[in-house]
Amino acid sequence: MNRLSYINKTFDVPTIRDEVEDIKSLFYKLYNEEVEELKSRFIASGEVEENFAPPQDPFEVEIKELLKDFRYRKAAFMHKLETEKEKNLKAKMEVIESIKNLINRQESLNETFNEFKALQQKFHEIGSIPQNKVRDVWDTYNLHIENFYNYVKINKELRDLDLKKNLVLKTELCEKAEALLDETAVVNSFKTLQKYHDRWREVGPVPKEKKDELWERFKAATTKINQKHQEYFEGLKDQLKENLKQKTDLCEKAEGIVKEEAHSPKEWEEKSKKLIELQQTWKTIGFAPKKDNNAIYERFRTACDKFFENKRVFFKSYKNEQQQHLVLKTQLCEKAEAMKDSTDWRKTTEEFIRIQKEWKQIGPVPRRQSDAVWHRFRTACDAFFDNKSKFFNKIDESQEENLKKKQALIEEIKGFHNLEDNEETFKMLQDYQRKFSEIGHVPFKEKDRVNQEFRSEINKHFDALNMDEYHKNVQKFRNRLENIKHSDHLDDKVSQERHKLLMKLKQLENDIIVWENNIGFFAKGKSSDSLIKDFQHKIENGKRNAKLLQEKIRMLDKLED
């Protein structure tokens, strides 16, 4: 006891856990031996073993308290340990996420690799995690370690590949720049060269040993093209004439666009785009000769003004159509709002679908009202369909509740035991049937199962009644009719059941006639007596079954009424 008390107060749980178990085992071994010795003495004194009760041992009381205290400490320790493991799990997942993101970093590969090694060390320094997470965490960690090493390898390969690709691209730019020296359109060559310079800057570095050589080649071609461009201005008069020619061409194209017919906003926008492109091209062309410059400008501006005037007239008319569309869509909004609270779900659903189709067929409305009218229409539609959804959800909830009630009633029947009084039992079983029928519908997918289960349980009790088979069968059929009454397509099922019973009755009546005729063929004698009795037995059973079938048909007819 002293040792257990001492270690419990002095050392932490993991250190003393095994020793505590050893002390406990040793104590109860000694304690049980003492109890057995006392029991033997008790029996030896002439007492009955069943009357033996060991005296209370104060040491057992003490050890129980000490063990209880240890269990509290152990539970607290385990809780703390699990909390620490959860923190470690979170920390390790954060390290894994950091490793995962390394492949998206923009700094140098050396910096990224150093950070990668630091993250690995950090991961291994974090303590243990919940056992059920160990495998997943290590799998995830190893996956992203492998991804990083693949990234390092690929990154170096991509760097080398990129330098080679840039070398090819800049070599092509040199060749293209040199090819411009053979072009006769000096202005275009000069402009193209500027694009090549832009592209040169975009391409990026090439292998170090080729850098200066390539730049000198490109610069040499640039110098020659610039020189040709300078010489061009000496022949500017020829260029002015060329500008006049280009502007005349633009005027003819603009006038052609004005003559083209357009019947929709899309066609007008396409024509507008073409004309704006002509205007942009116009701006890139220099002056025409002074004596022609104003005239060619007026010609181009007149064509443009005519186009935009025609466009304005079209869109004015188009806006009138949009206003008409707005009126039609507003009317549909009013219809939708008038129907949104309807509870005639089938008919109203069909009408909503119809007006939604009609909405789609109506053209666009003015842009500033488009969102508002659409929101109004959609709000009314949503209100109806939300109400419909809530209604049927409520039905579903009600049916789920009915299912619980019917299931509870079935459990009650399972626990019911038939009474000695047959009449009282019969009344109670009928009461169960009434309660089951009154509960109402259950979810369709559960209907057959729960009905079958109820019928099976109630029939067990009817079978156990001290009644003749006729009344038992009548009651079972009445039980079955209750299920038919609450099923879909009632008329069809009643008709099918009635037809089946009539066919059985007709066949049975024919069999009875045949059996009665057969008896007349047998002469009196010992050898024929047994056969005659057999046929008489068949006839009696047949008549009882015929009576039962007739009663079932009568019950079906009553159900139809």
JSON list of N, CA and C in Angstrom, two decimals, residues 359-402:
[
{"chain": "A", "resi": 359, "resn": "TRP", "atom": "N", "xyz": [-42.25, 33.17, -72.50]},
{"chain": "A", "resi": 359, "resn": "TRP", "atom": "CA", "xyz": [-41.25, 34.20, -72.14]},
{"chain": "A", "resi": 359, "resn": "TRP", "atom": "C", "xyz": [-40.02, 34.10, -73.04]},
{"chain": "A", "resi": 360, "resn": "LYS", "atom": "N", "xyz": [-39.54, 32.86, -73.24]},
{"chain": "A", "resi": 360, "resn": "LYS", "atom": "CA", "xyz": [-38.34, 32.66, -74.05]},
{"chain": "A", "resi": 360, "resn": "LYS", "atom": "C", "xyz": [-38.55, 33.06, -75.50]},
{"chain": "A", "resi": 361, "resn": "GLN", "atom": "N", "xyz": [-39.79, 32.94, -75.98]},
{"chain": "A", "resi": 361, "resn": "GLN", "atom": "CA", "xyz": [-40.07, 33.26, -77.38]},
{"chain": "A", "resi": 361, "resn": "GLN", "atom": "C", "xyz": [-40.16, 34.76, -77.63]},
{"chain": "A", "resi": 362, "resn": "ILE", "atom": "N", "xyz": [-40.46, 35.53, -76.57]},
{"chain": "A", "resi": 362, "resn": "ILE", "atom": "CA", "xyz": [-40.53, 36.99, -76.71]},
{"chain": "A", "resi": 362, "resn": "ILE", "atom": "C", "xyz": [-39.11, 37.54, -76.81]},
{"chain": "A", "resi": 363, "resn": "GLY", "atom": "N", "xyz": [-38.92, 38.54, -77.63]},
{"chain": "A", "resi": 363, "resn": "GLY", "atom": "CA", "xyz": [-37.59, 39.12, -77.82]},
{"chain": "A", "resi": 363, "resn": "GLY", "atom": "C", "xyz": [-37.11, 39.90, -76.62]},
{"chain": "A", "resi": 364, "resn": "PRO", "atom": "N", "xyz": [-35.92, 40.52, -76.73]},
{"chain": "A", "resi": 364, "resn": "PRO", "atom": "CA", "xyz": [-35.34, 41.27, -75.61]},
{"chain": "A", "resi": 364, "resn": "PRO", "atom": "C", "xyz": [-36.11, 42.54, -75.28]},
{"chain": "A", "resi": 365, "resn": "VAL", "atom": "N", "xyz": [-35.92, 43.01, -74.04]},
{"chain": "A", "resi": 365, "resn": "VAL", "atom": "CA", "xyz": [-36.53, 44.26, -73.57]},
{"chain": "A", "resi": 365, "resn": "VAL", "atom": "C", "xyz": [-35.41, 45.28, -73.38]},
{"chain": "A", "resi": 366, "resn": "PRO", "atom": "N", "xyz": [-35.74, 46.57, -73.15]},
{"chain": "A", "resi": 366, "resn": "PRO", "atom": "CA", "xyz": [-34.69, 47.56, -72.92]},
{"chain": "A", "resi": 366, "resn": "PRO", "atom": "C", "xyz": [-33.75, 47.12, -71.80]},
{"chain": "A", "resi": 367, "resn": "ARG", "atom": "N", "xyz": [-32.45, 47.32, -72.01]},
{"chain": "A", "resi": 367, "resn": "ARG", "atom": "CA", "xyz": [-31.44, 46.80, -71.09]},
{"chain": "A", "resi": 367, "resn": "ARG", "atom": "C", "xyz": [-31.65, 47.27, -69.65]},
{"chain": "A", "resi": 368, "resn": "ARG", "atom": "N", "xyz": [-32.02, 48.55, -69.49]},
{"chain": "A", "resi": 368, "resn": "ARG", "atom": "CA", "xyz": [-32.13, 49.06, -68.12]},
{"chain": "A", "resi": 368, "resn": "ARG", "atom": "C", "xyz": [-33.28, 48.43, -67.35]},
{"chain": "A", "resi": 369, "resn": "GLN", "atom": "N", "xyz": [-34.24, 47.82, -68.07]},
{"chain": "A", "resi": 369, "resn": "GLN", "atom": "CA", "xyz": [-35.36, 47.15, -67.39]},
{"chain": "A", "resi": 369, "resn": "GLN", "atom": "C", "xyz": [-35.25, 45.63, -67.43]},
{"chain": "A", "resi": 370, "resn": "SER", "atom": "N", "xyz": [-34.24, 45.14, -68.14]},
{"chain": "A", "resi": 370, "resn": "SER", "atom": "CA", "xyz": [-34.13, 43.69, -68.35]},
{"chain": "A", "resi": 370, "resn": "SER", "atom": "C", "xyz": [-34.01, 42.92, -67.04]},
{"chain": "A", "resi": 371, "resn": "ASP", "atom": "N", "xyz": [-33.09, 43.35, -66.17]},
{"chain": "A", "resi": 371, "resn": "ASP", "atom": "CA", "xyz": [-32.88, 42.62, -64.91]},
{"chain": "A", "resi": 371, "resn": "ASP", "atom": "C", "xyz": [-34.12, 42.70, -64.01]},
{"chain": "A", "resi": 372, "resn": "ALA", "atom": "N", "xyz": [-34.74, 43.88, -63.97]},
{"chain": "A", "resi": 372, "resn": "ALA", "atom": "CA", "xyz": [-35.88, 44.07, -63.06]},
{"chain": "A", "resi": 372, "resn": "ALA", "atom": "C", "xyz": [-37.07, 43.19, -63.47]},
{"chain": "A", "resi": 373, "resn": "VAL", "atom": "N", "xyz": [-37.39, 43.19, -64.79]},
{"chain": "A", "resi": 373, "resn": "VAL", "atom": "CA", "xyz": [-38.57, 42.42, -65.21]},
{"chain": "A", "resi": 373, "resn": "VAL", "atom": "C", "xyz": [-38.29, 40.92, -65.09]},
{"chain": "A", "resi": 374, "resn": "TRP", "atom": "N", "xyz": [-37.05, 40.53, -65.38]},
{"chain": "A", "resi": 374, "resn": "TRP", "atom": "CA", "xyz": [-36.70, 39.11, -65.23]},
{"chain": "A", "resi": 374, "resn": "TRP", "atom": "C", "xyz": [-36.76, 38.70, -63.75]},
{"chain": "A", "resi": 375, "resn": "HIS", "atom": "N", "xyz": [-36.28, 39.57, -62.87]},
{"chain": "A", "resi": 375, "resn": "HIS", "atom": "CA", "xyz": [-36.32, 39.27, -61.43]},
{"chain": "A", "resi": 375, "resn": "HIS", "atom": "C", "xyz": [-37.77, 39.14, -60.95]},
{"chain": "A", "resi": 376, "resn": "ARG", "atom": "N", "xyz": [-38.63, 40.02, -61.46]},
{"chain": "A", "resi": 376, "resn": "ARG", "atom": "CA", "xyz": [-40.04, 39.98, -61.07]},
{"chain": "A", "resi": 376, "resn": "ARG", "atom": "C", "xyz": [-40.68, 38.66, -61.50]},
{"chain": "A", "resi": 377, "resn": "PHE", "atom": "N", "xyz": [-40.41, 38.27, -62.76]},
{"chain": "A", "resi": 377, "resn": "PHE", "atom": "CA", "xyz": [-40.98, 37.03, -63.28]},
{"chain": "A", "resi": 377, "resn": "PHE", "atom": "C", "xyz": [-40.43, 35.82, -62.53]},
{"chain": "A", "resi": 378, "resn": "ARG", "atom": "N", "xyz": [-39.13, 35.79, -62.34]},
{"chain": "A", "resi": 378, "resn": "ARG", "atom": "CA", "xyz": [-38.50, 34.65, -61.67]},
{"chain": "A", "resi": 378, "resn": "ARG", "atom": "C", "xyz": [-38.96, 34.54, -60.21]},
{"chain": "A", "resi": 379, "resn": "THR", "atom": "N", "xyz": [-39.15, 35.69, -59.55]},
{"chain": "A", "resi": 379, "resn": "THR", "atom": "CA", "xyz": [-39.61, 35.68, -58.16]},
{"chain": "A", "resi": 379, "resn": "THR", "atom": "C", "xyz": [-40.98, 35.02, -58.03]},
{"chain": "A", "resi": 380, "resn": "ALA", "atom": "N", "xyz": [-41.88, 35.36, -58.96]},
{"chain": "A", "resi": 380, "resn": "ALA", "atom": "CA", "xyz": [-43.22, 34.75, -58.93]},
{"chain": "A", "resi": 380, "resn": "ALA", "atom": "C", "xyz": [-43.13, 33.24, -59.20]},
{"chain": "A", "resi": 381, "resn": "CYS", "atom": "N", "xyz": [-42.32, 32.87, -60.21]},
{"chain": "A", "resi": 381, "resn": "CYS", "atom": "CA", "xyz": [-42.15, 31.44, -60.52]},
{"chain": "A", "resi": 381, "resn": "CYS", "atom": "C", "xyz": [-41.56, 30.70, -59.32]},
{"chain": "A", "resi": 382, "resn": "ASP", "atom": "N", "xyz": [-40.50, 31.29, -58.75]},
{"chain": "A", "resi": 382, "resn": "ASP", "atom": "CA", "xyz": [-39.84, 30.63, -57.61]},
{"chain": "A", "resi": 382, "resn": "ASP", "atom": "C", "xyz": [-40.79, 30.48, -56.43]},
{"chain": "A", "resi": 383, "resn": "ALA", "atom": "N", "xyz": [-41.63, 31.51, -56.21]},
{"chain": "A", "resi": 383, "resn": "ALA", "atom": "CA", "xyz": [-42.57, 31.46, -55.08]},
{"chain": "A", "resi": 383, "resn": "ALA", "atom": "C", "xyz": [-43.50, 30.26, -55.22]},
{"chain": "A", "resi": 384, "resn": "PHE", "atom": "N", "xyz": [-44.05, 30.07, -56.44]},
{"chain": "A", "resi": 384, "resn": "PHE", "atom": "CA", "xyz": [-44.96, 28.94, -56.65]},
{"chain": "A", "resi": 384, "resn": "PHE", "atom": "C", "xyz": [-44.24, 27.61, -56.44]},
{"chain": "A", "resi": 385, "resn": "PHE", "atom": "N", "xyz": [-43.07, 27.46, -57.10]},
{"chain": "A", "resi": 385, "resn": "PHE", "atom": "CA", "xyz": [-42.39, 26.17, -57.03]},
{"chain": "A", "resi": 385, "resn": "PHE", "atom": "C", "xyz": [-41.81, 25.91, -55.64]},
{"chain": "A", "resi": 386, "resn": "ASP", "atom": "N", "xyz": [-41.46, 26.98, -54.90]},
{"chain": "A", "resi": 386, "resn": "ASP", "atom": "CA", "xyz": [-41.03, 26.80, -53.51]},
{"chain": "A", "resi": 386, "resn": "ASP", "atom": "C", "xyz": [-42.20, 26.31, -52.66]},
{"chain": "A", "resi": 387, "resn": "ASN", "atom": "N", "xyz": [-43.39, 26.93, -52.85]},
{"chain": "A", "resi": 387, "resn": "ASN", "atom": "CA", "xyz": [-44.58, 26.49, -52.12]},
{"chain": "A", "resi": 387, "resn": "ASN", "atom": "C", "xyz": [-44.92, 25.03, -52.43]},
{"chain": "A", "resi": 388, "resn": "LYS", "atom": "N", "xyz": [-44.81, 24.71, -53.72]},
{"chain": "A", "resi": 388, "resn": "LYS", "atom": "CA", "xyz": [-45.09, 23.33, -54.14]},
{"chain": "A", "resi": 388, "resn": "LYS", "atom": "C", "xyz": [-44.11, 22.36, -53.48]},
{"chain": "A", "resi": 389, "resn": "SER", "atom": "N", "xyz": [-42.84, 22.75, -53.47]},
{"chain": "A", "resi": 389, "resn": "SER", "atom": "CA", "xyz": [-41.82, 21.89, -52.86]},
{"chain": "A", "resi": 389, "resn": "SER", "atom": "C", "xyz": [-42.07, 21.71, -51.37]},
{"chain": "A", "resi": 390, "resn": "LYS", "atom": "N", "xyz": [-42.41, 22.82, -50.68]},
{"chain": "A", "resi": 390, "resn": "LYS", "atom": "CA", "xyz": [-42.68, 22.73, -49.23]},
{"chain": "A", "resi": 390, "resn": "LYS", "atom": "C", "xyz": [-43.89, 21.85, -48.95]},
{"chain": "A", "resi": 391, "resn": "PHE", "atom": "N", "xyz": [-44.92, 21.99, -49.82]},
{"chain": "A", "resi": 391, "resn": "PHE", "atom": "CA", "xyz": [-46.14, 21.19, -49.63]},
{"chain": "A", "resi": 391, "resn": "PHE", "atom": "C", "xyz": [-45.83, 19.70, -49.70]},
{"chain": "A", "resi": 392, "resn": "PHE", "atom": "N", "xyz": [-45.10, 19.32, -50.77]},
{"chain": "A", "resi": 392, "resn": "PHE", "atom": "CA", "xyz": [-44.81, 17.90, -50.93]},
{"chain": "A", "resi": 392, "resn": "PHE", "atom": "C", "xyz": [-43.78, 17.41, -49.93]},
{"chain": "A", "resi": 393, "resn": "ASN", "atom": "N", "xyz": [-42.88, 18.30, -49.49]},
{"chain": "A", "resi": 393, "resn": "ASN", "atom": "CA", "xyz": [-41.95, 17.92, -48.42]},
{"chain": "A", "resi": 393, "resn": "ASN", "atom": "C", "xyz": [-42.71, 17.63, -47.13]},
{"chain": "A", "resi": 394, "resn": "LYS", "atom": "N", "xyz": [-43.76, 18.48, -46.88]},
{"chain": "A", "resi": 394, "resn": "LYS", "atom": "CA", "xyz": [-44.56, 18.28, -45.67]},
{"chain": "A", "resi": 394, "resn": "LYS", "atom": "C", "xyz": [-45.30, 16.94, -45.74]},
{"chain": "A", "resi": 395, "resn": "ILE", "atom": "N", "xyz": [-45.79, 16.62, -46.96]},
{"chain": "A", "resi": 395, "resn": "ILE", "atom": "CA", "xyz": [-46.46, 15.32, -47.14]},
{"chain": "A", "resi": 395, "resn": "ILE", "atom": "C", "xyz": [-45.48, 14.19, -46.85]},
{"chain": "A", "resi": 396, "resn": "ASP", "atom": "N", "xyz": [-44.25, 14.36, -47.36]},
{"chain": "A", "resi": 396, "resn": "ASP", "atom": "CA", "xyz": [-43.23, 13.34, -47.11]},
{"chain": "A", "resi": 396, "resn": "ASP", "atom": "C", "xyz": [-42.98, 13.17, -45.62]},
{"chain": "A", "resi": 397, "resn": "GLU", "atom": "N", "xyz": [-42.91, 14.32, -44.89]},
{"chain": "A", "resi": 397, "resn": "GLU", "atom": "CA", "xyz": [-42.69, 14.25, -43.45]},
{"chain": "A", "resi": 397, "resn": "GLU", "atom": "C", "xyz": [-43.86, 13.55, -42.75]},
{"chain": "A", "resi": 398, "resn": "SER", "atom": "N", "xyz": [-45.09, 13.88, -43.21]},
{"chain": "A", "resi": 398, "resn": "SER", "atom": "CA", "xyz": [-46.28, 13.25, -42.62]},
{"chain": "A", "resi": 398, "resn": "SER", "atom": "C", "xyz": [-46.26, 11.75, -42.86]},
{"chain": "A", "resi": 399, "resn": "GLN", "atom": "N", "xyz": [-45.88, 11.34, -44.07]},
{"chain": "A", "resi": 399, "resn": "GLN", "atom": "CA", "xyz": [-45.83, 9.92, -44.37]},
{"chain": "A", "resi": 399, "resn": "GLN", "atom": "C", "xyz": [-44.75, 9.20, -43.57]},
{"chain": "A", "resi": 400, "resn": "GLU", "atom": "N", "xyz": [-43.62, 9.89, -43.34]},
{"chain": "A", "resi": 400, "resn": "GLU", "atom": "CA", "xyz": [-42.58, 9.31, -42.50]},
{"chain": "A", "resi": 400, "resn": "GLU", "atom": "C", "xyz": [-43.09, 9.10, -41.07]},
{"chain": "A", "resi": 401, "resn": "GLU", "atom": "N", "xyz": [-43.87, 10.08, -40.57]},
{"chain": "A", "resi": 401, "resn": "GLU", "atom": "CA", "xyz": [-44.44, 9.97, -39.23]},
{"chain": "A", "resi": 401, "resn": "GLU", "atom": "C", "xyz": [-45.44, 8.81, -39.17]},
{"chain": "A", "resi": 402, "resn": "ASN", "atom": "N", "xyz": [-46.25, 8.67, -40.26]},
{"chain": "A", "resi": 402, "resn": "ASN", "atom": "CA", "xyz": [-47.20, 7.55, -40.32]},
{"chain": "A", "resi": 402, "resn": "ASN", "atom": "C", "xyz": [-46.47, 6.22, -40.30]}
]
